[in-house]
Structure formats: structure tokens, C-alpha cells
Amino acid sequence: NIKLLAGQALRTPTVKTVGLNEETQVSINQLTNESVKLDKVKAETISSYEGGFTYNDKKINASIVIFSNSTQNQIVKSQYQVEGNDPFNIVENLDNPTRAYGYEFDFQFIPKEQFHISLNNFYAKVNEDSTSLLKFLPILKTNLLVTYTVSQKYSINIALIGRHVLRNGDEENENGYLLFDANFIFPIIKQLSIELQVKNIFNRQLNDFSYINVPMPGRFFIGTISTKF
């Protein structure tokens, strides 16, 4: 299967956005005794193009999608600084357009009914002169998932996940970082099962540099109880 898509979207400022800027402008003028006029928030336009193909048979499922997006006048939250006072929250348009392009690849191999191997690879790049926070998102993510069904009768599943992440401008991890997770699903009765997730198995210590080096979670556990009616 082959697909080609093209689209254009328009996002206008909301009433809340316009009202926030009007109220802020009045507050600034009262505080500074000056006639400050905030820029009018313009509509944001997004042009997107996408193409790809898929292949499926009994043992192999594969797909790849290539995309390109361009955003003009992106609407973002910002701040207006008045000397000697706390900054005011405002909404404005980014001056530089935000252009992003990349691909996503999915592959699944099923050598046996109870044994699945899945690979997902995602790449996205934002233009360097963009002031959008999108440029801090991962530019490359690779996920490898191995799932084994221990028992078809009781649907006991064990999944091991490897995640490789590369972030733009991450000087601490120039080649990206690798994390491992595990999921275990145990049925109690036919309608009730327990899932245990172990994130960051090897307790790797990392900082999220895009948020002023806030420490990312180490090893942690998530437990879930699921029911079917």
C-alpha cells in the first residue's frame, strides 16, 4: 500500500488568548504610566506533507512514513518583562517559521505465534533558527520490543523494551542514551489481570537538559490491575 497526503491547517487565537493580552496591556500601562501596545496575535498556519508505504504478510509487517511540516506565526506562551516587577504572561507569535521533517519506520517479525519482535525508529529535525521548544524534543528515538507469551492458555506475557534516545543539543549524551524497560502481565482469572512495569531497569541517572537539567526518573515501578466485562 502507498499513501500520499497533503494538508493545511489554520489555528486562530482563542477569545481567552485575546482577552489575556488585553488585560495584560492595561496592567502594564497602569504600572509604567506609558502607552504600551502589545503585538496583535495572528493566526497560525500549518502546511503538512506526508508519504509512505506498508507491507504485510503472515510473519512480517513493515511501514515507513516520510513527513514535512511548516508552521508560520506559531502561537506560543511568553512573558513581558517590566523592570523591577515580576514578568507578565502573554501570548505571541514566533518570528521565525518552524519547519520540521523526518520519518517513522515500524517493523514487526513474528517467527512463532507466541514470539514477537517489534522495532520502531523515529527521526525528526527542526530548523536551527527556530525559537520553538520543539527543537528540544528527541530528534531520534529507537524502540526494540521483544514479547513472549509464556502460556496461551493463561496469556502470561513478558516484554523487554530497549529505548535509544538522541536529543538535539544534549552535550552530556552526544551519542544519545539507552534505557531498558520490562513489562509482565499475569492473569488472575479470565476477566482480571495484573501488569507490572519496570522502567529504567539499570537505574541510569540522566538529566533532562531541555528543562534546566531537571533529573529524569531512575528505576521505578508501575502496577496496574485490568478487568474485562
XYZ file of N, CA and C in Angstrom:
687
model
N 0.832 -1.189 0.000
C 0.000 0.000 0.000
C 0.876 1.251 0.000
N 0.495 2.235 -0.775
C 1.210 3.506 -0.855
C 0.226 4.637 -0.543
N 0.686 5.623 0.221
C -0.188 6.756 0.522
C 0.565 8.060 0.365
N -0.151 9.091 -0.108
C 0.373 10.443 -0.229
C -0.669 11.395 0.334
N -0.264 12.252 1.276
C -1.205 13.162 1.924
C -0.633 14.578 1.935
N -1.514 15.548 1.782
C -1.125 16.958 1.891
C -2.261 17.699 2.583
N -1.907 18.645 3.434
C -2.957 19.365 4.155
C -2.478 20.704 4.659
N -3.433 21.539 4.990
C -3.120 22.843 5.565
C -4.126 23.138 6.665
N -3.617 23.597 7.795
C -4.471 23.883 8.953
C -4.284 25.330 9.381
N -5.339 25.889 9.918
C -5.333 27.271 10.401
C -5.790 27.268 11.855
N -4.963 27.834 12.745
C -5.336 27.921 14.166
C -5.384 29.387 14.561
N -6.584 29.837 14.867
C -6.766 31.246 15.220
C -6.613 31.440 16.728
N -6.243 32.639 17.172
C -6.164 32.903 18.613
C -7.537 32.747 19.257
N -7.577 32.168 20.443
C -8.848 31.995 21.143
C -9.265 33.297 21.823
N -10.524 33.350 22.239
C -11.022 34.516 22.979
C -10.223 34.707 24.263
N -9.852 33.599 24.900
C -9.059 33.656 26.131
C -7.697 34.284 25.862
N -7.086 33.918 24.729
C -5.778 34.466 24.364
C -5.853 35.973 24.151
N -6.834 36.403 23.374
C -7.000 37.827 23.095
C -7.290 38.595 24.375
N -8.151 38.026 25.219
C -8.500 38.683 26.485
C -7.314 38.797 27.419
N -6.459 37.746 27.469
C -5.279 37.778 28.327
C -4.362 38.923 27.930
N -4.092 39.064 26.640
C -3.200 40.132 26.186
C -3.792 41.514 26.441
N -5.105 41.655 26.262
C -5.744 42.954 26.508
C -5.654 43.332 27.984
N -5.913 42.371 28.876
C -5.827 42.635 30.316
C -4.385 42.950 30.726
N -3.441 42.197 30.157
C -2.029 42.420 30.479
C -1.584 43.792 30.003
N -2.026 44.198 28.835
C -1.647 45.505 28.294
C -2.133 46.632 29.197
N -3.355 46.506 29.711
C -3.894 47.513 30.630
C -3.055 47.555 31.908
N -2.703 46.383 32.438
C -1.920 46.319 33.680
C -0.542 46.935 33.489
N 0.080 46.672 32.357
C 1.413 47.223 32.080
C 1.353 48.745 31.982
N 0.336 49.246 31.287
C 0.202 50.695 31.124
C -0.050 51.392 32.458
N -0.847 50.765 33.318
C -1.106 51.351 34.637
C 0.149 51.343 35.489
N 0.961 50.319 35.338
C 2.158 50.177 36.143
C 3.273 51.126 35.693
N 3.395 51.313 34.388
C 4.512 52.098 33.842
C 4.117 53.516 33.467
N 2.796 53.810 33.494
C 2.301 55.122 33.044
C 2.749 55.441 31.611
N 2.868 54.391 30.834
C 3.222 54.532 29.433
C 2.159 53.867 28.572
N 2.205 54.169 27.284
C 1.240 53.582 26.354
C 1.900 52.412 25.620
N 1.915 51.254 26.284
C 2.499 50.045 25.687
C 1.436 49.338 24.862
N 1.783 48.953 23.659
C 0.839 48.252 22.799
C 1.435 46.908 22.392
N 0.838 45.837 22.899
C 1.319 44.501 22.556
C 0.940 44.161 21.118
N 1.800 43.387 20.463
C 1.520 42.980 19.082
C 0.251 42.129 19.025
N -0.533 42.346 17.992
C -1.752 41.559 17.792
C -1.373 40.128 17.414
N -2.017 39.170 18.065
C -1.723 37.765 17.798
C -2.406 37.346 16.495
N -1.602 36.897 15.545
C -2.116 36.483 14.238
C -2.420 34.988 14.226
N -3.157 34.551 13.213
C -3.492 33.136 13.077
C -2.240 32.334 12.722
N -2.164 31.141 13.237
C -1.066 30.226 12.969
C -1.457 29.311 11.807
N -0.571 29.130 10.839
C -0.860 28.249 9.695
C 0.146 27.107 9.658
N -0.353 25.911 9.380
C 0.483 24.711 9.323
C 0.264 24.018 7.982
N 1.326 23.840 7.232
C 1.276 23.096 5.975
C 2.000 21.770 6.187
N 1.368 20.668 5.828
C 1.963 19.353 6.072
C 1.891 18.477 4.825
N 2.942 17.677 4.658
C 3.034 16.743 3.528
C 3.556 15.411 4.070
N 2.969 14.327 3.594
C 3.310 13.012 4.126
C 3.180 11.965 3.026
N 4.119 11.039 3.005
C 4.076 9.937 2.051
C 4.672 8.688 2.662
N 4.197 7.519 2.239
C 4.734 6.290 2.803
C 4.131 5.061 2.172
N 4.603 3.899 2.629
C 4.043 2.642 2.139
C 4.078 1.603 3.257
N 3.268 0.570 3.125
C 3.191 -0.512 4.108
C 3.271 -1.855 3.406
N 3.787 -2.847 4.140
C 3.859 -4.222 3.629
C 3.445 -5.164 4.749
N 2.575 -6.117 4.450
C 2.089 -7.052 5.459
C 2.005 -8.460 4.886
N 2.474 -9.444 5.659
C 2.199 -10.846 5.360
C 2.075 -11.580 6.696
N 2.109 -12.901 6.702
C 1.858 -13.667 7.922
C 2.921 -13.459 8.989
N 4.178 -13.205 8.579
C 5.264 -13.097 9.550
C 5.882 -11.712 9.641
N 5.664 -10.866 8.637
C 6.320 -9.559 8.611
C 5.296 -8.450 8.372
N 5.373 -7.416 9.203
C 4.600 -6.181 8.996
C 5.600 -5.030 9.009
N 5.580 -4.211 7.961
C 6.537 -3.112 7.887
C 5.872 -1.888 7.285
N 6.284 -0.723 7.764
C 5.759 0.524 7.201
C 6.784 1.631 7.405
N 6.796 2.590 6.490
C 7.645 3.767 6.623
C 6.868 4.983 6.153
N 6.992 6.063 6.907
C 6.303 7.322 6.588
C 7.333 8.440 6.612
N 7.337 9.267 5.573
C 8.200 10.441 5.498
C 7.308 11.678 5.564
N 7.685 12.664 6.379
C 6.814 13.824 6.569
C 7.599 15.124 6.539
N 6.885 16.204 6.258
C 7.448 17.555 6.291
C 6.346 18.510 6.719
N 6.627 19.329 7.738
C 5.652 20.296 8.246
C 6.278 21.685 8.308
N 5.479 22.697 8.027
C 5.944 24.074 8.145
C 4.884 24.883 8.879
N 5.286 25.541 9.969
C 4.359 26.340 10.782
C 4.771 27.805 10.726
N 3.844 28.648 10.281
C 4.077 30.093 10.229
C 3.315 30.768 11.365
N 3.940 31.762 11.991
C 3.303 32.520 13.073
C 2.837 31.614 14.215
N 3.693 30.682 14.630
C 3.309 29.760 15.701
C 2.919 30.532 16.956
N 1.764 30.177 17.525
C 1.245 30.831 18.722
C 1.842 30.159 19.954
N 2.517 30.952 20.803
C 3.181 30.400 21.982
C 2.939 31.297 23.193
N 3.078 30.707 24.376
C 3.034 31.477 25.613
C 4.394 32.137 25.825
N 4.390 33.354 26.310
C 5.629 34.074 26.525
C 5.469 34.981 27.741
N 6.451 35.855 27.952
C 6.405 36.777 29.082
C 6.882 38.163 28.656
N 6.285 39.185 29.277
C 6.677 40.570 29.027
C 7.278 41.100 30.321
N 8.531 41.507 30.247
C 9.245 41.926 31.441
C 9.144 43.436 31.646
N 8.740 43.827 32.840
C 8.745 45.224 33.254
C 9.799 45.363 34.346
N 10.723 46.283 34.169
C 11.840 46.426 35.089
C 11.360 46.657 36.523
N 11.912 45.858 37.421
C 11.579 45.989 38.834
C 10.310 45.262 39.231
N 9.707 44.512 38.322
C 8.464 43.784 38.610
C 8.551 42.369 38.055
N 7.636 41.522 38.559
C 7.547 40.168 38.022
C 7.071 40.226 36.577
N 7.504 39.278 35.731
C 7.083 39.290 34.326
C 5.591 39.013 34.187
N 4.988 39.571 33.145
C 3.585 39.340 32.820
C 3.478 38.225 31.785
N 2.506 37.362 31.966
C 2.259 36.295 30.992
C 1.485 36.855 29.799
N 1.969 36.556 28.597
C 1.300 36.984 27.374
C 1.329 35.843 26.370
N 0.648 36.037 25.250
C 0.686 35.098 24.131
C 1.131 35.873 22.902
N 2.043 35.281 22.123
C 2.553 35.979 20.949
C 2.855 34.993 19.824
N 3.222 35.528 18.671
C 3.628 34.711 17.529
C 5.151 34.644 17.460
N 5.660 33.479 17.104
C 7.102 33.365 16.881
C 7.463 34.076 15.577
N 8.603 34.769 15.591
C 9.031 35.474 14.384
C 9.489 34.515 13.295
N 10.277 33.516 13.674
C 10.809 32.583 12.687
C 9.838 31.426 12.456
N 9.671 31.007 11.218
C 8.829 29.834 10.960
C 9.474 28.581 11.527
N 8.661 27.607 11.871
C 9.158 26.330 12.373
C 8.960 25.275 11.290
N 10.054 24.703 10.819
C 9.993 23.674 9.781
C 10.542 22.377 10.356
N 9.772 21.335 10.224
C 10.180 20.026 10.736
C 10.035 18.986 9.633
N 10.970 18.057 9.613
C 10.899 16.973 8.635
C 11.478 15.717 9.273
N 11.127 14.569 8.727
C 11.648 13.333 9.282
C 10.941 12.121 8.745
N 11.079 11.014 9.490
C 10.452 9.762 9.058
C 10.121 8.921 10.293
N 9.267 7.931 10.098
C 8.982 6.928 11.131
C 8.916 5.568 10.470
N 9.653 4.614 11.041
C 9.734 3.262 10.488
C 9.259 2.266 11.534
N 8.361 1.384 11.142
C 7.853 0.329 12.024
C 8.089 -1.020 11.371
N 8.563 -1.977 12.177
C 8.820 -3.322 11.651
C 8.442 -4.345 12.716
N 7.724 -5.366 12.320
C 7.355 -6.441 13.250
C 7.623 -7.786 12.591
N 8.318 -8.653 13.335
C 8.631 -10.003 12.849
C 8.024 -11.009 13.810
N 7.288 -11.976 13.275
C 6.593 -12.968 14.100
C 7.077 -14.359 13.681
N 8.220 -14.808 14.213
C 8.719 -16.127 13.828
C 7.832 -17.269 14.322
N 7.224 -17.061 15.511
C 6.279 -18.024 16.069
C 5.100 -17.260 16.642
N 3.990 -17.951 16.811
C 2.766 -17.289 17.270
C 2.964 -16.611 18.618
N 3.763 -17.213 19.510
C 3.927 -16.664 20.855
C 5.139 -15.745 20.987
N 5.871 -15.524 19.895
C 7.111 -14.761 19.958
C 7.074 -13.629 18.934
N 7.104 -12.368 19.416
C 7.027 -11.204 18.541
C 8.241 -10.303 18.768
N 8.794 -9.793 17.675
C 9.877 -8.814 17.743
C 9.431 -7.571 16.995
N 9.446 -6.421 17.665
C 8.985 -5.174 17.045
C 10.079 -4.120 17.143
N 10.231 -3.360 16.057
C 11.213 -2.280 16.009
C 10.532 -1.013 15.521
N 10.743 0.085 16.243
C 10.223 1.388 15.827
C 11.375 2.381 15.831
N 11.514 3.122 14.730
C 12.581 4.117 14.611
C 11.961 5.423 14.113
N 12.209 6.505 14.874
C 11.602 7.801 14.560
C 12.681 8.871 14.521
N 12.657 9.687 13.460
C 13.614 10.785 13.325
C 12.870 12.053 12.952
N 13.186 13.157 13.614
C 12.576 14.453 13.293
C 13.593 15.548 13.543
N 13.656 16.501 12.656
C 14.608 17.598 12.756
C 13.871 18.912 12.565
N 14.185 19.890 13.419
C 13.595 21.227 13.342
C 14.688 22.202 12.926
N 14.346 23.191 12.092
C 15.330 24.164 11.638
C 16.033 24.842 12.811
N 17.336 25.055 12.672
C 18.169 25.547 13.760
C 17.765 26.939 14.242
N 17.252 27.796 13.344
C 16.910 29.164 13.747
C 15.525 29.264 14.364
N 14.869 28.126 14.543
C 13.542 28.141 15.169
C 13.675 28.440 16.656
N 12.766 29.254 17.182
C 12.740 29.534 18.620
C 11.683 28.696 19.324
N 11.098 27.744 18.599
C 10.088 26.866 19.176
C 10.730 25.860 20.114
N 10.010 25.475 21.177
C 10.506 24.461 22.105
C 10.572 23.084 21.453
N 10.008 22.940 20.244
C 10.071 21.661 19.548
C 11.515 21.218 19.310
N 12.426 22.174 19.203
C 13.812 21.808 18.911
C 14.475 21.078 20.070
N 13.851 21.085 21.266
C 14.405 20.367 22.400
C 13.887 18.932 22.498
N 12.918 18.576 21.656
C 12.394 17.219 21.686
C 13.410 16.263 21.067
N 13.322 14.958 21.373
C 14.265 13.998 20.782
C 14.226 14.047 19.254
N 15.423 14.031 18.626
C 15.454 14.013 17.166
C 15.525 12.579 16.648
N 15.886 11.641 17.523
C 15.961 10.242 17.105
C 15.536 9.351 18.264
N 14.573 8.485 18.009
C 14.129 7.527 19.025
C 14.028 6.156 18.380
N 14.583 5.160 19.043
C 14.516 3.787 18.558
C 14.020 2.900 19.691
N 12.959 2.152 19.431
C 12.401 1.246 20.430
C 12.446 -0.184 19.894
N 12.989 -1.095 20.682
C 13.000 -2.517 20.329
C 12.205 -3.273 21.378
N 11.197 -3.992 20.929
C 10.296 -4.701 21.840
C 10.301 -6.186 21.502
N 10.598 -6.999 22.506
C 10.554 -8.455 22.360
C 9.484 -8.984 23.306
N 8.472 -9.628 22.751
C 7.356 -10.122 23.552
C 7.250 -11.641 23.419
N 7.126 -12.302 24.568
C 6.987 -13.754 24.570
C 5.765 -14.141 25.407
N 4.882 -14.902 24.815
C 3.698 -15.386 25.525
C 4.033 -16.733 26.141
N 4.199 -16.752 27.446
C 4.627 -17.966 28.135
C 3.585 -19.060 28.008
N 2.329 -18.680 28.159
C 1.245 -19.659 28.113
C 0.066 -19.076 27.352
N -0.336 -19.735 26.271
C -1.517 -19.290 25.537
C -2.779 -19.481 26.366
N -2.796 -20.512 27.178
C -3.985 -20.810 27.980
C -4.250 -19.710 28.983
N -3.165 -19.190 29.628
C -3.333 -18.191 30.661
C -2.861 -16.797 30.229
N -2.379 -16.680 28.978
C -1.965 -15.386 28.404
C -0.949 -14.656 29.276
N 0.047 -15.404 29.752
C 1.129 -14.784 30.508
C 2.121 -14.190 29.518
N 2.349 -12.862 29.606
C 3.214 -12.180 28.656
C 4.402 -11.539 29.364
N 5.569 -11.662 28.739
C 6.776 -10.986 29.205
C 7.321 -10.157 28.047
N 7.555 -8.863 28.281
C 8.062 -7.991 27.229
C 9.292 -7.246 27.723
N 10.338 -7.225 26.909
C 11.553 -6.472 27.200
C 11.675 -5.360 26.168
N 11.922 -4.132 26.614
C 11.957 -2.970 25.727
C 13.288 -2.254 25.871
N 13.932 -2.003 24.756
C 15.137 -1.181 24.735
C 14.825 0.133 24.044
N 15.215 1.259 24.664
C 14.903 2.577 24.099
C 16.189 3.384 23.936
N 16.465 3.798 22.706
C 17.613 4.668 22.449
C 17.083 6.042 22.054
N 17.559 7.095 22.730
C 17.057 8.452 22.511
C 18.229 9.385 22.253
N 18.124 10.186 21.200
C 19.128 11.196 20.879
C 18.433 12.547 20.842
N 18.919 13.507 21.645
C 18.310 14.832 21.729
C 19.228 15.885 21.126
N 18.625 16.840 20.445
C 19.375 17.931 19.839
C 20.003 18.815 20.920
N 21.324 19.028 20.854
C 21.994 19.904 21.802
C 22.307 19.283 23.147
N 22.102 17.967 23.299
C 22.383 17.299 24.572
C 23.880 17.006 24.648
N 24.653 17.939 25.205
C 26.108 17.797 25.252
C 26.540 16.678 26.192
N 25.722 16.385 27.188
C 26.074 15.343 28.159
C 25.996 13.952 27.536
N 25.107 13.777 26.561
C 24.938 12.487 25.885
C 24.931 12.723 24.379
N 26.106 13.021 23.829
C 26.191 13.384 22.411
C 25.723 12.264 21.494
N 25.913 11.020 21.906
C 25.503 9.875 21.093
C 24.165 9.291 21.541
N 23.461 10.040 22.364
C 22.181 9.558 22.860
C 22.349 8.682 24.090
N 21.245 8.191 24.605
C 21.298 7.304 25.769
C 20.367 6.125 25.561
N 20.674 5.029 26.242
C 19.941 3.773 26.088
C 19.317 3.389 27.420
N 18.014 3.092 27.390
C 17.296 2.664 28.581
C 16.602 1.329 28.299
N 16.406 0.543 29.374
C 15.718 -0.746 29.229
C 14.540 -0.803 30.192
N 13.414 -1.309 29.689
C 12.212 -1.489 30.494
C 11.755 -2.944 30.374
N 10.848 -3.324 31.258
C 10.252 -4.665 31.186
C 8.798 -4.596 31.634
N 7.959 -5.393 30.972
C 6.543 -5.497 31.328
C 6.196 -6.967 31.579
N 5.413 -7.203 32.613
C 4.946 -8.554 32.917
C 3.430 -8.507 33.105
N 2.717 -9.387 32.425
C 1.259 -9.455 32.550
C 0.875 -10.847 33.045
N 0.194 -10.892 34.189
C -0.203 -12.152 34.795
C -1.725 -12.178 34.976
N -2.416 -13.133 34.367
C -3.861 -13.225 34.584
C -4.165 -13.916 35.910
N -5.137 -13.364 36.633
C -5.587 -13.999 37.869
C -6.770 -14.904 37.569
N -7.751 -14.341 36.905
C -8.862 -15.102 36.347
C -9.067 -14.608 34.923
N -10.031 -15.126 34.218
C -10.227 -14.789 32.816
C -10.479 -13.303 32.617
N -11.196 -12.667 33.542
C -11.563 -11.256 33.390
C -10.654 -10.308 34.171
N -9.630 -10.833 34.844
C -8.817 -9.990 35.703
C -7.334 -10.313 35.515
N -6.520 -9.279 35.324
C -5.078 -9.495 35.155
C -4.301 -8.378 35.846
N -3.066 -8.679 36.182
C -2.169 -7.722 36.817
C -0.990 -7.462 35.888
N -0.645 -6.198 35.731
C 0.511 -5.839 34.909
C 1.527 -5.099 35.781
N 2.766 -5.515 35.677
C 3.864 -4.862 36.387
C 4.856 -4.329 35.364
N 5.152 -3.027 35.452
C 6.122 -2.400 34.564
C 7.337 -1.949 35.371
N 8.508 -2.246 34.854
C 9.755 -1.790 35.461
C 10.421 -0.841 34.464
N 10.520 0.420 34.805
C 11.103 1.430 33.929
C 12.559 1.696 34.337
N 13.413 1.875 33.342
C 14.829 2.171 33.583
C 15.434 1.105 34.508
N 15.427 -0.124 34.037
C 15.831 -1.278 34.844
C 17.183 -1.074 35.516
N 18.153 -0.529 34.792
C 19.512 -0.413 35.322
C 19.740 0.905 36.063
N 18.631 1.636 36.339
C 18.681 2.839 37.184
C 19.690 3.868 36.671
N 19.665 4.108 35.369
C 20.599 5.074 34.792
C 20.186 6.489 35.183
N 21.148 7.283 35.640
C 20.883 8.640 36.088
C 21.115 9.622 34.936
N 20.050 10.330 34.551
C 20.116 11.260 33.432
C 19.453 12.580 33.820
N 19.842 13.641 33.134
C 19.215 14.942 33.309
C 18.457 15.323 32.052
N 17.290 15.933 32.222
C 16.530 16.451 31.086
C 17.002 17.879 30.849
N 18.014 18.030 29.977
C 18.659 19.333 29.786
C 17.713 20.381 29.222
N 16.623 19.948 28.536
C 15.703 20.920 27.941
C 14.893 21.646 29.002
N 14.896 21.150 30.239
C 14.188 21.805 31.336
C 15.177 22.145 32.457
N 16.255 22.838 32.097
C 17.271 23.312 33.049
C 17.826 22.137 33.855
N 18.132 21.050 33.147
C 18.786 19.892 33.745
C 18.039 19.316 34.944
N 16.735 19.208 34.833
C 15.955 18.545 35.878
C 16.238 17.044 35.811
N 16.549 16.390 36.931
C 16.842 14.947 36.900
C 15.650 14.148 36.369
N 15.941 13.205 35.475
C 14.910 12.301 34.971
C 14.750 11.140 35.943
N 13.609 10.446 35.909
C 13.386 9.354 36.870
C 14.426 8.248 36.730
N 14.832 7.681 37.867
C 15.676 6.500 37.848
C 14.804 5.273 37.666
N 15.181 4.164 38.322
C 14.342 2.975 38.225
C 13.052 3.194 39.001
N 11.923 2.856 38.370
C 10.652 2.930 39.086
C 9.697 1.876 38.559
N 8.656 1.610 39.350
C 7.729 0.518 39.066
C 6.312 1.066 38.914
N 5.563 0.446 38.026
C 4.154 0.799 37.821
C 3.335 -0.483 37.873
N 2.327 -0.516 38.713
C 1.441 -1.680 38.813
C 0.043 -1.315 38.335
N -0.551 -2.205 37.557
C -1.879 -1.963 37.000
C -2.748 -3.203 37.149
N -3.989 -3.003 37.527
C -4.973 -4.086 37.563
C -6.012 -3.810 36.468
N -6.209 -4.773 35.575
C -7.147 -4.613 34.453
C -8.281 -5.625 34.565
N -9.483 -5.170 34.251
C -10.642 -6.052 34.262
C -11.379 -5.962 32.929
N -12.067 -7.026 32.597
C -12.892 -7.074 31.390
C -14.311 -7.458 31.790
N -15.275 -6.788 31.188
C -16.677 -7.079 31.499
C -17.375 -7.645 30.267
